[in-house]
C-alpha positions as a LaTeX table, in Angstrom:
\begin{tabular}{lrrr}
\hline
Residue & $x$ (\AA) & $y$ (\AA) & $z$ (\AA) \\
\hline
Met1 & 102.49 & 192.17 & 24.99 \\
Lys2 & 99.45 & 190.95 & 26.67 \\
Gln3 & 98.37 & 187.43 & 26.32 \\
Leu4 & 97.46 & 184.24 & 27.92 \\
His5 & 101.17 & 183.89 & 29.23 \\
Lys6 & 100.73 & 186.48 & 31.63 \\
Leu7 & 98.45 & 184.76 & 34.10 \\
Val8 & 99.17 & 185.03 & 36.68 \\
Phe9 & 121.80 & 172.24 & 50.00 \\
Val10 & 120.96 & 171.77 & 53.19 \\
Ser11 & 119.99 & 174.94 & 55.05 \\
Ile12 & 122.74 & 175.11 & 57.55 \\
Phe13 & 124.11 & 178.18 & 58.78 \\
Cys14 & 125.56 & 179.12 & 55.54 \\
Cys15 & 124.46 & 182.48 & 55.78 \\
Leu16 & 126.55 & 182.83 & 58.49 \\
Thr17 & 129.88 & 182.45 & 56.64 \\
Thr18 & 129.49 & 183.23 & 53.18 \\
Phe19 & 130.59 & 186.54 & 51.79 \\
Ala20 & 127.62 & 188.47 & 52.02 \\
Gln21 & 124.35 & 188.16 & 53.77 \\
Gln22 & 121.27 & 188.72 & 52.18 \\
Gly23 & 119.23 & 191.99 & 53.42 \\
Thr24 & 116.53 & 191.03 & 55.60 \\
Glu25 & 113.69 & 192.44 & 57.67 \\
Val26 & 111.37 & 190.87 & 60.70 \\
Tyr27 & 107.75 & 191.91 & 60.49 \\
Val28 & 104.92 & 191.46 & 62.76 \\
Ala29 & 101.07 & 191.35 & 61.82 \\
Asn30 & 97.87 & 190.72 & 63.74 \\
Leu31 & 96.55 & 187.24 & 63.23 \\
Asp32 & 92.90 & 186.88 & 63.33 \\
Leu33 & 91.55 & 183.41 & 63.76 \\
Ser34 & 87.93 & 184.26 & 64.37 \\
Asn35 & 84.87 & 182.44 & 62.39 \\
Asp36 & 87.08 & 179.44 & 61.26 \\
Ser37 & 89.12 & 181.47 & 59.09 \\
Leu38 & 92.34 & 183.24 & 59.05 \\
Lys39 & 92.87 & 186.95 & 58.47 \\
Ile40 & 96.28 & 189.43 & 58.40 \\
Asn41 & 96.12 & 192.80 & 59.16 \\
Glu42 & 98.29 & 195.78 & 60.37 \\
Val43 & 101.51 & 194.53 & 58.92 \\
Ile44 & 104.62 & 196.43 & 60.36 \\
Asn45 & 108.30 & 196.12 & 59.79 \\
Ile46 & 109.92 & 195.78 & 63.58 \\
Ser47 & 113.51 & 195.48 & 62.72 \\
Lys48 & 113.98 & 198.66 & 60.24 \\
Asn49 & 117.80 & 197.83 & 59.99 \\
Glu50 & 120.51 & 197.72 & 57.37 \\
Gly51 & 121.58 & 194.22 & 56.85 \\
Tyr52 & 120.71 & 191.18 & 58.31 \\
Asp53 & 117.52 & 190.88 & 60.67 \\
Asn54 & 116.07 & 187.26 & 61.16 \\
Gln55 & 114.93 & 184.45 & 63.13 \\
Pro56 & 112.00 & 185.88 & 65.05 \\
Ser57 & 110.52 & 183.77 & 67.96 \\
Phe58 & 108.19 & 184.94 & 70.76 \\
Phe59 & 109.50 & 185.69 & 74.16 \\
Ser60 & 105.81 & 186.21 & 75.37 \\
Asp61 & 102.70 & 187.15 & 73.89 \\
Asp62 & 103.85 & 190.73 & 72.99 \\
Lys63 & 107.53 & 190.28 & 72.68 \\
Ile64 & 109.39 & 189.18 & 70.07 \\
Leu65 & 113.05 & 187.86 & 70.04 \\
Phe66 & 115.09 & 187.93 & 66.87 \\
Ala67 & 118.72 & 188.24 & 65.47 \\
Ser68 & 119.68 & 191.33 & 64.27 \\
Thr69 & 123.28 & 192.89 & 62.91 \\
Arg70 & 125.08 & 195.74 & 64.54 \\
Asn71 & 128.71 & 196.75 & 64.58 \\
Asn72 & 129.78 & 193.90 & 62.55 \\
Gln73 & 128.12 & 191.35 & 64.60 \\
Thr74 & 124.79 & 189.88 & 65.26 \\
Asp75 & 123.14 & 190.07 & 68.76 \\
Ile76 & 120.00 & 189.31 & 70.38 \\
Ala77 & 117.16 & 191.80 & 69.96 \\
Leu78 & 113.85 & 192.04 & 71.98 \\
Tyr79 & 111.04 & 193.96 & 70.43 \\
Asp80 & 107.95 & 195.11 & 72.53 \\
Ile81 & 104.70 & 195.29 & 70.20 \\
Ser82 & 102.74 & 197.28 & 72.88 \\
Asp83 & 105.16 & 200.41 & 72.93 \\
Lys84 & 107.19 & 199.70 & 69.72 \\
Thr85 & 110.39 & 199.55 & 71.42 \\
Thr86 & 113.61 & 197.41 & 70.81 \\
Ile87 & 116.31 & 196.43 & 73.36 \\
Trp88 & 119.43 & 194.42 & 73.25 \\
Leu89 & 119.72 & 191.22 & 75.19 \\
Ser90 & 123.55 & 190.28 & 74.15 \\
Asn91 & 126.74 & 192.05 & 73.07 \\
Thr92 & 129.48 & 189.52 & 71.68 \\
Pro93 & 132.19 & 191.22 & 70.28 \\
Asn94 & 134.22 & 187.82 & 69.66 \\
Gly95 & 130.98 & 186.03 & 68.27 \\
Ser96 & 127.20 & 186.52 & 67.01 \\
Glu97 & 123.94 & 184.98 & 68.30 \\
Tyr98 & 121.32 & 183.47 & 66.00 \\
Ser99 & 118.12 & 181.60 & 66.30 \\
Pro100 & 117.05 & 182.88 & 69.82 \\
Leu101 & 114.36 & 181.48 & 72.06 \\
Lys102 & 112.96 & 181.95 & 75.50 \\
Ile103 & 113.93 & 179.07 & 77.62 \\
Ser104 & 110.54 & 177.27 & 79.03 \\
Gly105 & 110.43 & 178.12 & 82.75 \\
Arg106 & 113.28 & 180.50 & 83.22 \\
Asp107 & 114.20 & 183.95 & 82.74 \\
Ala108 & 116.88 & 183.23 & 80.06 \\
Val109 & 117.48 & 182.89 & 76.47 \\
Ser110 & 119.02 & 180.13 & 74.11 \\
Ala111 & 120.77 & 181.14 & 70.97 \\
Val112 & 123.11 & 179.67 & 68.45 \\
Arg113 & 126.62 & 181.40 & 69.01 \\
Leu114 & 128.98 & 181.45 & 66.10 \\
Asp115 & 132.24 & 182.47 & 67.35 \\
Gln116 & 135.12 & 184.15 & 65.35 \\
Asp117 & 137.40 & 180.94 & 66.18 \\
Gly118 & 134.88 & 178.94 & 64.19 \\
Leu119 & 132.73 & 177.24 & 67.10 \\
Gln120 & 129.11 & 176.99 & 66.50 \\
Arg121 & 127.36 & 175.90 & 69.79 \\
Leu122 & 124.28 & 176.31 & 71.22 \\
Tyr123 & 124.25 & 178.85 & 74.73 \\
Glu124 & 122.05 & 179.91 & 77.31 \\
Tyr125 & 121.93 & 183.75 & 78.09 \\
Asp126 & 120.56 & 184.56 & 81.99 \\
Leu127 & 118.72 & 187.78 & 81.48 \\
Lys128 & 119.08 & 188.79 & 85.13 \\
Thr129 & 122.64 & 188.46 & 85.13 \\
Gly130 & 123.99 & 188.73 & 81.55 \\
Asn131 & 125.98 & 185.83 & 82.07 \\
Ser132 & 126.13 & 182.88 & 79.12 \\
Lys133 & 127.04 & 179.26 & 79.10 \\
Val134 & 127.57 & 176.64 & 76.78 \\
Leu135 & 124.31 & 174.07 & 76.94 \\
Leu136 & 125.78 & 171.57 & 74.38 \\
Pro137 & 129.36 & 171.68 & 74.04 \\
Asp138 & 130.11 & 168.63 & 71.66 \\
Leu139 & 127.30 & 169.46 & 69.35 \\
Lys140 & 127.22 & 171.88 & 66.31 \\
Val141 & 123.59 & 172.85 & 66.60 \\
Gly142 & 122.15 & 174.72 & 63.74 \\
Tyr143 & 118.25 & 175.11 & 65.12 \\
His144 & 116.47 & 174.08 & 68.24 \\
Val145 & 113.22 & 173.91 & 69.98 \\
Trp146 & 112.60 & 173.47 & 73.84 \\
Phe147 & 110.38 & 170.20 & 74.37 \\
Ser148 & 110.60 & 170.95 & 78.02 \\
Ser149 & 113.12 & 172.58 & 80.54 \\
Asp150 & 115.37 & 169.46 & 80.23 \\
Ile151 & 114.96 & 168.32 & 76.54 \\
Ile152 & 116.13 & 170.08 & 73.59 \\
Val153 & 115.25 & 169.11 & 70.22 \\
Cys154 & 117.82 & 170.24 & 67.77 \\
Thr155 & 119.22 & 170.00 & 64.24 \\
Val156 & 122.72 & 169.11 & 64.45 \\
Leu157 & 125.50 & 169.66 & 61.29 \\
Ile158 & 126.85 & 166.17 & 60.56 \\
Glu159 & 129.06 & 166.20 & 57.32 \\
Asn160 & 126.99 & 167.80 & 54.68 \\
Arg161 & 123.50 & 167.63 & 56.13 \\
Met162 & 121.58 & 168.27 & 59.22 \\
Asp163 & 120.43 & 165.55 & 61.52 \\
Leu164 & 117.35 & 165.94 & 64.16 \\
Val165 & 119.03 & 165.32 & 67.60 \\
Val166 & 116.74 & 165.03 & 70.73 \\
Tyr167 & 119.15 & 166.05 & 74.10 \\
Asn168 & 118.07 & 165.41 & 77.72 \\
Leu169 & 120.20 & 168.01 & 79.83 \\
Lys170 & 119.14 & 166.60 & 83.04 \\
Glu171 & 120.48 & 162.83 & 82.00 \\
Asn172 & 123.23 & 164.19 & 79.81 \\
Thr173 & 121.81 & 161.69 & 76.92 \\
His174 & 121.03 & 161.99 & 73.22 \\
Tyr175 & 119.73 & 159.96 & 70.48 \\
Thr176 & 119.44 & 160.82 & 66.71 \\
Ala177 & 115.52 & 161.03 & 65.64 \\
His178 & 115.89 & 161.29 & 62.02 \\
Lys179 & 118.90 & 161.90 & 59.46 \\
Asn180 & 118.54 & 164.86 & 56.71 \\
Val181 & 116.07 & 167.64 & 58.23 \\
Gly182 & 115.27 & 171.01 & 57.43 \\
Arg183 & 115.56 & 174.20 & 60.01 \\
Ser184 & 111.97 & 174.34 & 61.01 \\
Leu185 & 111.26 & 173.20 & 64.59 \\
His186 & 107.97 & 173.85 & 66.46 \\
Lys187 & 106.15 & 172.52 & 69.23 \\
Ile188 & 102.58 & 171.29 & 68.17 \\
Pro189 & 100.17 & 172.93 & 70.37 \\
Asp190 & 98.04 & 170.88 & 73.02 \\
Thr191 & 100.25 & 167.74 & 72.33 \\
Glu192 & 103.51 & 166.14 & 73.40 \\
Leu193 & 104.70 & 166.32 & 69.86 \\
Ile194 & 106.96 & 168.54 & 67.99 \\
Ser195 & 107.29 & 168.94 & 64.10 \\
Phe196 & 110.14 & 169.13 & 61.83 \\
Ile197 & 111.01 & 169.27 & 58.20 \\
Ala198 & 111.96 & 165.55 & 57.10 \\
Lys199 & 114.10 & 165.51 & 53.72 \\
Asp200 & 113.70 & 161.90 & 52.88 \\
Gly201 & 112.96 & 162.29 & 48.94 \\
Glu202 & 112.09 & 164.55 & 46.36 \\
Asn203 & 109.78 & 166.46 & 48.56 \\
Ser204 & 110.10 & 167.84 & 52.05 \\
Thr205 & 107.30 & 167.05 & 54.40 \\
Ile206 & 106.24 & 168.00 & 57.75 \\
Thr207 & 106.39 & 165.18 & 60.21 \\
Ser208 & 105.44 & 164.73 & 64.19 \\
Leu209 & 107.91 & 163.20 & 66.44 \\
Asn210 & 107.18 & 162.22 & 70.08 \\
Pro211 & 110.72 & 162.83 & 71.72 \\
Asn212 & 109.69 & 160.27 & 74.79 \\
Ser213 & 108.42 & 157.53 & 72.61 \\
Lys214 & 110.55 & 158.55 & 69.64 \\
Glu215 & 107.29 & 157.89 & 67.48 \\
Thr216 & 107.44 & 159.83 & 64.12 \\
Asp217 & 104.33 & 160.46 & 61.74 \\
Val218 & 104.19 & 162.42 & 58.60 \\
Ile219 & 101.42 & 165.29 & 58.52 \\
Val220 & 101.68 & 166.66 & 54.93 \\
Thr221 & 104.00 & 167.44 & 52.06 \\
Leu222 & 105.61 & 171.03 & 52.07 \\
Glu223 & 104.94 & 173.18 & 48.76 \\
Gly224 & 107.62 & 173.99 & 46.47 \\
Asp225 & 111.05 & 174.98 & 48.18 \\
Ser226 & 109.47 & 176.17 & 51.21 \\
Glu227 & 111.08 & 175.17 & 54.65 \\
Asp228 & 109.30 & 177.30 & 57.23 \\
Val229 & 105.97 & 176.82 & 58.84 \\
Ala230 & 104.43 & 177.84 & 62.11 \\
Trp231 & 101.20 & 176.14 & 64.26 \\
Thr232 & 98.10 & 178.27 & 65.07 \\
Lys233 & 96.71 & 178.08 & 68.59 \\
Asp234 & 93.65 & 175.93 & 66.96 \\
Gly235 & 96.14 & 173.32 & 65.37 \\
Ser236 & 96.51 & 174.94 & 61.76 \\
Leu237 & 99.62 & 175.02 & 59.80 \\
Ile238 & 101.07 & 177.76 & 57.95 \\
Thr239 & 103.75 & 177.96 & 55.58 \\
Ala240 & 104.93 & 180.73 & 53.12 \\
Tyr241 & 105.21 & 180.94 & 49.29 \\
Asn242 & 106.68 & 184.05 & 48.01 \\
Lys243 & 104.44 & 186.64 & 48.95 \\
Tyr244 & 101.63 & 184.02 & 49.85 \\
Leu245 & 100.67 & 182.39 & 53.23 \\
Leu246 & 98.90 & 178.78 & 52.68 \\
Ala247 & 97.08 & 176.89 & 55.49 \\
Phe248 & 96.73 & 173.36 & 56.22 \\
Lys249 & 94.34 & 172.29 & 59.21 \\
Pro250 & 95.45 & 168.38 & 59.68 \\
Ser251 & 91.89 & 167.52 & 61.14 \\
Ile252 & 89.88 & 168.73 & 58.24 \\
Asp253 & 92.18 & 169.52 & 55.17 \\
Thr254 & 93.47 & 167.25 & 52.34 \\
Glu255 & 95.72 & 170.08 & 50.71 \\
Trp256 & 97.22 & 173.36 & 51.32 \\
Arg257 & 94.68 & 176.40 & 50.62 \\
Ser258 & 95.98 & 179.81 & 49.96 \\
Phe259 & 94.62 & 182.53 & 52.40 \\
Phe260 & 96.53 & 185.61 & 51.98 \\
Glu261 & 98.81 & 187.62 & 49.65 \\
Phe262 & 100.92 & 190.46 & 50.75 \\
Gln263 & 100.41 & 193.44 & 48.61 \\
Gln264 & 103.13 & 195.64 & 50.34 \\
Thr265 & 106.10 & 196.15 & 47.66 \\
Asp266 & 108.65 & 195.80 & 50.60 \\
Ile267 & 107.50 & 192.28 & 51.16 \\
His268 & 109.28 & 189.39 & 49.16 \\
Gly269 & 110.26 & 185.77 & 49.65 \\
Leu270 & 108.52 & 185.09 & 53.07 \\
Ser271 & 110.08 & 182.95 & 55.52 \\
Arg272 & 110.97 & 182.28 & 59.26 \\
Leu273 & 107.29 & 182.12 & 60.43 \\
Ala274 & 106.41 & 182.47 & 64.37 \\
Ile275 & 103.18 & 182.71 & 65.87 \\
Ser276 & 102.61 & 184.38 & 69.43 \\
Pro277 & 101.63 & 182.08 & 72.54 \\
Asn278 & 97.86 & 183.55 & 72.40 \\
Gly279 & 97.57 & 183.10 & 68.75 \\
Lys280 & 96.95 & 186.82 & 68.15 \\
Tyr281 & 100.43 & 187.99 & 66.40 \\
Leu282 & 102.36 & 186.59 & 63.18 \\
Ser283 & 105.82 & 187.29 & 62.95 \\
Phe284 & 107.82 & 186.62 & 59.54 \\
Val285 & 111.07 & 187.59 & 57.27 \\
Ser286 & 111.11 & 189.31 & 54.43 \\
Lys287 & 114.00 & 189.73 & 51.97 \\
Asp288 & 115.10 & 193.20 & 51.07 \\
Ala289 & 112.69 & 194.49 & 48.27 \\
Pro290 & 114.51 & 194.36 & 44.79 \\
Asp291 & 114.36 & 198.04 & 44.36 \\
Lys292 & 116.65 & 198.52 & 47.75 \\
Ile293 & 118.86 & 195.86 & 46.82 \\
Val294 & 119.46 & 197.51 & 43.23 \\
Gln295 & 119.54 & 201.06 & 44.54 \\
Lys296 & 122.44 & 199.89 & 47.12 \\
Gln297 & 124.57 & 198.57 & 43.99 \\
Val298 & 124.03 & 201.93 & 42.40 \\
Glu299 & 124.98 & 203.99 & 45.35 \\
Thr300 & 128.03 & 201.61 & 46.10 \\
Phe301 & 128.87 & 201.59 & 42.25 \\
Asn302 & 129.06 & 205.22 & 42.54 \\
Ala303 & 131.11 & 205.53 & 45.74 \\
Arg304 & 133.53 & 203.22 & 44.13 \\
Asp305 & 133.29 & 200.83 & 47.19 \\
Leu306 & 133.94 & 197.34 & 45.40 \\
Glu307 & 133.48 & 195.26 & 48.33 \\
Ala308 & 129.92 & 196.65 & 49.24 \\
Phe309 & 129.20 & 196.72 & 45.56 \\
Ala310 & 130.19 & 193.25 & 45.22 \\
Ser311 & 128.20 & 192.23 & 48.37 \\
Cys312 & 124.84 & 193.09 & 46.11 \\
Tyr313 & 125.14 & 190.14 & 44.16 \\
Ser314 & 125.01 & 186.27 & 44.74 \\
Glu315 & 127.90 & 184.18 & 44.42 \\
Asp316 & 127.13 & 182.81 & 40.99 \\
Val317 & 125.87 & 186.11 & 39.67 \\
Val318 & 125.43 & 186.10 & 35.74 \\
Val319 & 126.37 & 189.30 & 33.87 \\
Lys320 & 125.44 & 189.73 & 30.08 \\
Asn321 & 124.18 & 191.76 & 27.34 \\
Phe322 & 120.78 & 191.40 & 26.17 \\
Ser323 & 119.73 & 188.73 & 25.87 \\
Gln324 & 122.08 & 185.88 & 26.00 \\
Asp325 & 125.24 & 187.29 & 25.51 \\
Thr326 & 127.47 & 186.23 & 28.79 \\
Ile327 & 129.99 & 188.54 & 30.18 \\
Ser328 & 130.86 & 187.17 & 33.21 \\
Ile329 & 129.85 & 184.35 & 35.65 \\
Gly330 & 130.28 & 184.55 & 39.78 \\
Arg331 & 130.85 & 187.24 & 42.31 \\
Glu332 & 134.79 & 186.92 & 42.06 \\
Gln333 & 134.71 & 187.55 & 38.28 \\
Leu334 & 132.40 & 190.50 & 38.49 \\
Lys335 & 134.57 & 191.97 & 41.26 \\
Asp336 & 137.80 & 191.47 & 39.05 \\
Gly337 & 136.09 & 192.84 & 35.79 \\
Tyr338 & 134.97 & 196.14 & 37.92 \\
Glu339 & 138.21 & 196.42 & 39.98 \\
Ala340 & 139.85 & 196.67 & 36.53 \\
Phe341 & 137.36 & 199.13 & 35.21 \\
Tyr342 & 137.83 & 201.37 & 38.28 \\
Lys343 & 141.58 & 201.56 & 37.71 \\
Lys344 & 141.39 & 202.72 & 34.24 \\
Thr345 & 138.34 & 204.85 & 34.88 \\
Pro346 & 139.33 & 207.56 & 37.32 \\
Ser347 & 135.95 & 209.67 & 36.91 \\
Ile348 & 132.33 & 207.79 & 36.74 \\
Glu349 & 128.84 & 208.28 & 38.04 \\
Val350 & 125.53 & 206.55 & 37.10 \\
Lys351 & 122.29 & 208.12 & 37.60 \\
Val352 & 118.79 & 206.51 & 37.33 \\
Ser353 & 116.50 & 208.38 & 35.33 \\
Ser354 & 113.57 & 205.99 & 35.47 \\
Arg355 & 113.21 & 202.52 & 37.05 \\
Ile356 & 110.58 & 199.88 & 36.79 \\
Val357 & 109.79 & 197.06 & 39.09 \\
Ile358 & 107.98 & 193.87 & 38.37 \\
Gly359 & 108.09 & 190.95 & 40.68 \\
Ser360 & 111.59 & 190.50 & 41.76 \\
Thr361 & 112.92 & 191.69 & 38.51 \\
Val362 & 114.15 & 195.73 & 38.50 \\
Ile363 & 114.59 & 197.52 & 35.32 \\
Asp364 & 116.64 & 200.93 & 35.30 \\
Gln365 & 117.27 & 203.37 & 32.55 \\
Glu366 & 120.49 & 204.69 & 33.63 \\
Phe367 & 122.71 & 207.54 & 32.39 \\
Val368 & 126.54 & 206.90 & 32.78 \\
Thr369 & 128.95 & 209.78 & 33.06 \\
Ile370 & 132.39 & 209.11 & 32.18 \\
Gly371 & 134.74 & 212.18 & 32.25 \\
Asp372 & 132.89 & 214.58 & 30.19 \\
Lys373 & 131.34 & 211.92 & 28.21 \\
Gln374 & 127.61 & 210.73 & 28.69 \\
Lys375 & 125.74 & 207.50 & 27.41 \\
Gln376 & 122.57 & 205.51 & 28.14 \\
Gln377 & 121.85 & 202.28 & 28.97 \\
Val378 & 119.45 & 199.82 & 30.12 \\
Ala379 & 120.07 & 197.60 & 33.14 \\
Ile380 & 117.92 & 194.67 & 34.25 \\
Tyr381 & 118.66 & 192.94 & 37.65 \\
Glu382 & 116.80 & 189.61 & 38.46 \\
Thr383 & 116.68 & 189.43 & 42.28 \\
Asp384 & 116.34 & 186.81 & 45.27 \\
Gly385 & 117.51 & 188.52 & 48.41 \\
Leu386 & 120.66 & 189.45 & 46.11 \\
Ile387 & 121.41 & 190.42 & 42.53 \\
Lys388 & 121.35 & 187.05 & 40.50 \\
Thr389 & 121.40 & 188.35 & 37.19 \\
Met390 & 122.52 & 191.76 & 35.46 \\
Thr391 & 121.75 & 192.18 & 31.93 \\
Phe392 & 122.68 & 195.41 & 29.99 \\
Ile393 & 120.90 & 196.88 & 26.73 \\
Arg394 & 123.16 & 199.09 & 24.99 \\
Asp395 & 122.13 & 202.18 & 23.39 \\
Lys396 & 122.87 & 202.34 & 19.44 \\
Lys397 & 121.88 & 205.05 & 16.66 \\
Thr398 & 118.98 & 203.92 & 14.31 \\
Thr399 & 117.75 & 205.61 & 11.08 \\
Phe400 & 113.97 & 205.29 & 12.70 \\
Asp401 & 111.93 & 205.94 & 16.04 \\
Pro402 & 111.12 & 202.47 & 17.16 \\
Glu403 & 108.56 & 203.99 & 19.49 \\
Val404 & 106.24 & 204.94 & 16.59 \\
Ile405 & 105.51 & 201.22 & 15.22 \\
Val406 & 105.20 & 200.16 & 18.92 \\
Gln407 & 102.47 & 202.56 & 19.65 \\
Lys408 & 100.75 & 201.64 & 16.53 \\
Gln409 & 100.53 & 198.15 & 17.72 \\
Leu410 & 99.20 & 199.26 & 21.17 \\
Glu411 & 96.44 & 201.41 & 19.67 \\
Ala412 & 95.62 & 198.19 & 17.56 \\
Tyr413 & 95.56 & 196.03 & 20.74 \\
Asn414 & 93.17 & 198.22 & 22.63 \\
Asn415 & 90.78 & 198.50 & 19.57 \\
Arg416 & 91.02 & 194.58 & 19.39 \\
Asp417 & 92.02 & 195.05 & 15.85 \\
Ile418 & 93.88 & 191.93 & 15.10 \\
Asp419 & 94.72 & 192.69 & 11.39 \\
Gly420 & 96.11 & 195.87 & 12.45 \\
Phe421 & 97.85 & 194.39 & 15.42 \\
Leu422 & 99.65 & 191.71 & 13.15 \\
Ala423 & 100.55 & 194.43 & 10.48 \\
Thr424 & 102.94 & 195.89 & 13.11 \\
Tyr425 & 104.55 & 192.84 & 13.40 \\
Ser426 & 107.24 & 190.92 & 11.32 \\
Lys427 & 105.75 & 187.53 & 9.47 \\
Gln428 & 108.90 & 185.92 & 11.35 \\
Ala429 & 108.16 & 187.51 & 14.73 \\
Lys430 & 108.92 & 185.77 & 17.75 \\
Ile431 & 107.70 & 186.10 & 21.34 \\
Tyr432 & 110.00 & 185.02 & 24.46 \\
Arg433 & 109.54 & 184.78 & 28.19 \\
Tyr434 & 112.77 & 186.54 & 29.93 \\
Ser435 & 114.10 & 182.97 & 30.72 \\
Gly436 & 114.72 & 182.61 & 26.84 \\
Glu437 & 111.81 & 180.30 & 26.55 \\
Leu438 & 110.16 & 180.65 & 23.04 \\
Gln439 & 106.61 & 181.32 & 23.27 \\
Ser440 & 105.41 & 182.04 & 19.82 \\
Asp441 & 106.87 & 181.82 & 16.33 \\
Gly442 & 105.58 & 183.60 & 13.60 \\
Ser443 & 102.62 & 185.94 & 13.07 \\
Asp444 & 100.17 & 182.67 & 12.04 \\
Ala445 & 100.71 & 181.58 & 15.45 \\
Met446 & 100.22 & 185.02 & 16.97 \\
Arg447 & 97.09 & 185.58 & 15.05 \\
Ser448 & 95.81 & 182.13 & 16.65 \\
Gly449 & 96.46 & 183.18 & 19.99 \\
Tyr450 & 95.69 & 186.83 & 20.09 \\
Ala451 & 92.37 & 186.41 & 18.10 \\
Asp452 & 90.79 & 184.43 & 20.76 \\
Phe453 & 92.17 & 186.30 & 23.31 \\
Phe454 & 90.56 & 189.43 & 21.61 \\
Asn455 & 87.10 & 187.99 & 21.10 \\
Ser456 & 87.04 & 186.95 & 24.40 \\
Ser457 & 87.91 & 190.21 & 26.29 \\
Pro458 & 85.52 & 192.57 & 25.49 \\
Asp459 & 86.97 & 195.19 & 28.17 \\
Leu460 & 90.73 & 194.81 & 27.00 \\
His461 & 92.68 & 197.61 & 27.41 \\
Cys462 & 96.40 & 198.32 & 28.00 \\
Glu463 & 97.91 & 201.40 & 29.67 \\
Ile464 & 101.45 & 202.23 & 29.35 \\
Val465 & 102.81 & 203.04 & 32.95 \\
Asn466 & 106.16 & 203.97 & 31.98 \\
Arg467 & 108.08 & 203.59 & 28.62 \\
Ile468 & 112.06 & 203.60 & 27.96 \\
Val469 & 113.17 & 203.84 & 24.53 \\
Ile470 & 116.99 & 202.82 & 23.83 \\
Gly471 & 118.38 & 202.20 & 20.50 \\
Asn472 & 115.97 & 199.68 & 18.27 \\
Lys473 & 114.16 & 198.44 & 21.65 \\
Val474 & 111.14 & 200.04 & 23.40 \\
Ile475 & 110.52 & 198.64 & 27.01 \\
Asp476 & 106.96 & 199.11 & 28.28 \\
Glu477 & 105.86 & 198.79 & 31.81 \\
Glu478 & 102.03 & 197.97 & 31.19 \\
Ser479 & 98.79 & 197.57 & 33.29 \\
Ile480 & 96.34 & 195.30 & 31.58 \\
Thr481 & 92.64 & 194.89 & 32.13 \\
Ala482 & 90.96 & 192.01 & 30.87 \\
Asn483 & 87.57 & 190.28 & 31.91 \\
Gly484 & 87.51 & 192.47 & 34.86 \\
Lys485 & 91.17 & 191.86 & 36.12 \\
Thr486 & 94.09 & 194.13 & 35.81 \\
Phe487 & 97.58 & 192.74 & 36.02 \\
Lys488 & 100.91 & 194.16 & 35.38 \\
Ala489 & 103.32 & 193.15 & 32.83 \\
Val490 & 106.64 & 194.45 & 30.99 \\
Ala491 & 107.39 & 194.07 & 27.32 \\
Ile492 & 110.73 & 194.31 & 25.52 \\
Tyr493 & 109.98 & 195.08 & 21.97 \\
Glu494 & 112.75 & 194.98 & 19.42 \\
Val495 & 112.16 & 196.83 & 15.74 \\
Glu496 & 113.90 & 196.50 & 12.36 \\
Asn497 & 112.82 & 197.75 & 9.46 \\
Asn498 & 109.83 & 199.31 & 11.09 \\
Glu499 & 108.42 & 196.01 & 11.93 \\
Ile500 & 108.58 & 194.54 & 15.80 \\
Val501 & 110.72 & 191.32 & 15.03 \\
Lys502 & 110.94 & 190.14 & 18.71 \\
Val503 & 109.20 & 190.62 & 22.08 \\
Thr504 & 110.48 & 189.71 & 25.41 \\
Phe505 & 107.93 & 189.41 & 28.30 \\
Val506 & 109.28 & 190.10 & 31.90 \\
Asn507 & 106.49 & 188.79 & 34.39 \\
\hline
\end{tabular}
């Protein structure tokens, strides 16, 4: 329930061709670089569009280009920060545009166009005439940056990887600067360099390139699986990790430092960072909030829209019964199962009576009506832009009320009464993470961990924010205060013979 455990393939355009694009939104925020510190405030969603909105870049100090989906195609949008309006710069019925950039020194935009015939090429769009033309006809470009009005540095799809290619439009020549790179390309302020993501080993590095001399130099290793960076006006790097922004200034830092955490519930999985030329604004992309994804799948399920319903799930989604009983693996198997279910079930409706959201996990208490019969179930969804696992807890009759013993252990916990607390557990009780990792086995192991925790936390208190009771299980959404800090957790208690025999923590 509340313990020490609660402490806190190549990135090409696969998203353009897969069955379902992840729902994403584009945001902008004020970026304050005063007093040698970085601060973020006034965060707003500038796309507010159902579906795919991505790849922001600054057209000017107060205008942002991004790719946005409408009418089953993706076009170039331009957002004006000053008057909060959006206009469309392209309308390509037979194709879609991605990664739009202002072309240096011209009233034009470049973007990668994916045509319905499968061609993927870099185009130029004249903003005065509306005309477009192919810039690099022989290269399958993924991402690009303008080094000058004549030189483009781009990632090019070669077999199953992306290579970094420097192309001189004036001389119609090009060379490969580096093999196997990521998607983030930027000019480094006040230098004759660009930065790219080199994937040479286990860890990706941010590396600089002088397109003229062809010299490269490693700047810093990236954190985790992050692939997106941006440069501030003062020469600092910013990268994103989940809901956090990290900074690194090559001239003074030896490692990344965390400087901001987004508290908004609709911001998850940050990516695609861009900073305005004057350094006053940061734009970024967030995946759809977990509860939005789950709510869409509930609504499309009730509408019996199988394609839209399946599009809420990842290609390798796992469906199971709690806790590890697998029902199906993969979106196609899920579709086949639900198609058969719809055929034999003419009338069905799911209503969500209670919802818990913790991080990227959503827990729904659902009432399912089939014809004139109703049943209760709990569905646990793990999300990452799409639903990657769905786990059902089925209702079953019991001869006892599991809530009584769970409430008793809560009261003993808040009183820091170790004996009373352990008296509610089976001597063989096990504690697991939701991933299936065993954390504690038996009451003796629990005593060792909890006794120290109780003694060192004089302000310890747990408040139940939401409680779901189903069969022999109690699911508690908990707000826990310990040593001046408050954090959130979810515990799934399983009760047998009026004893808690298993606890699974969702963090």
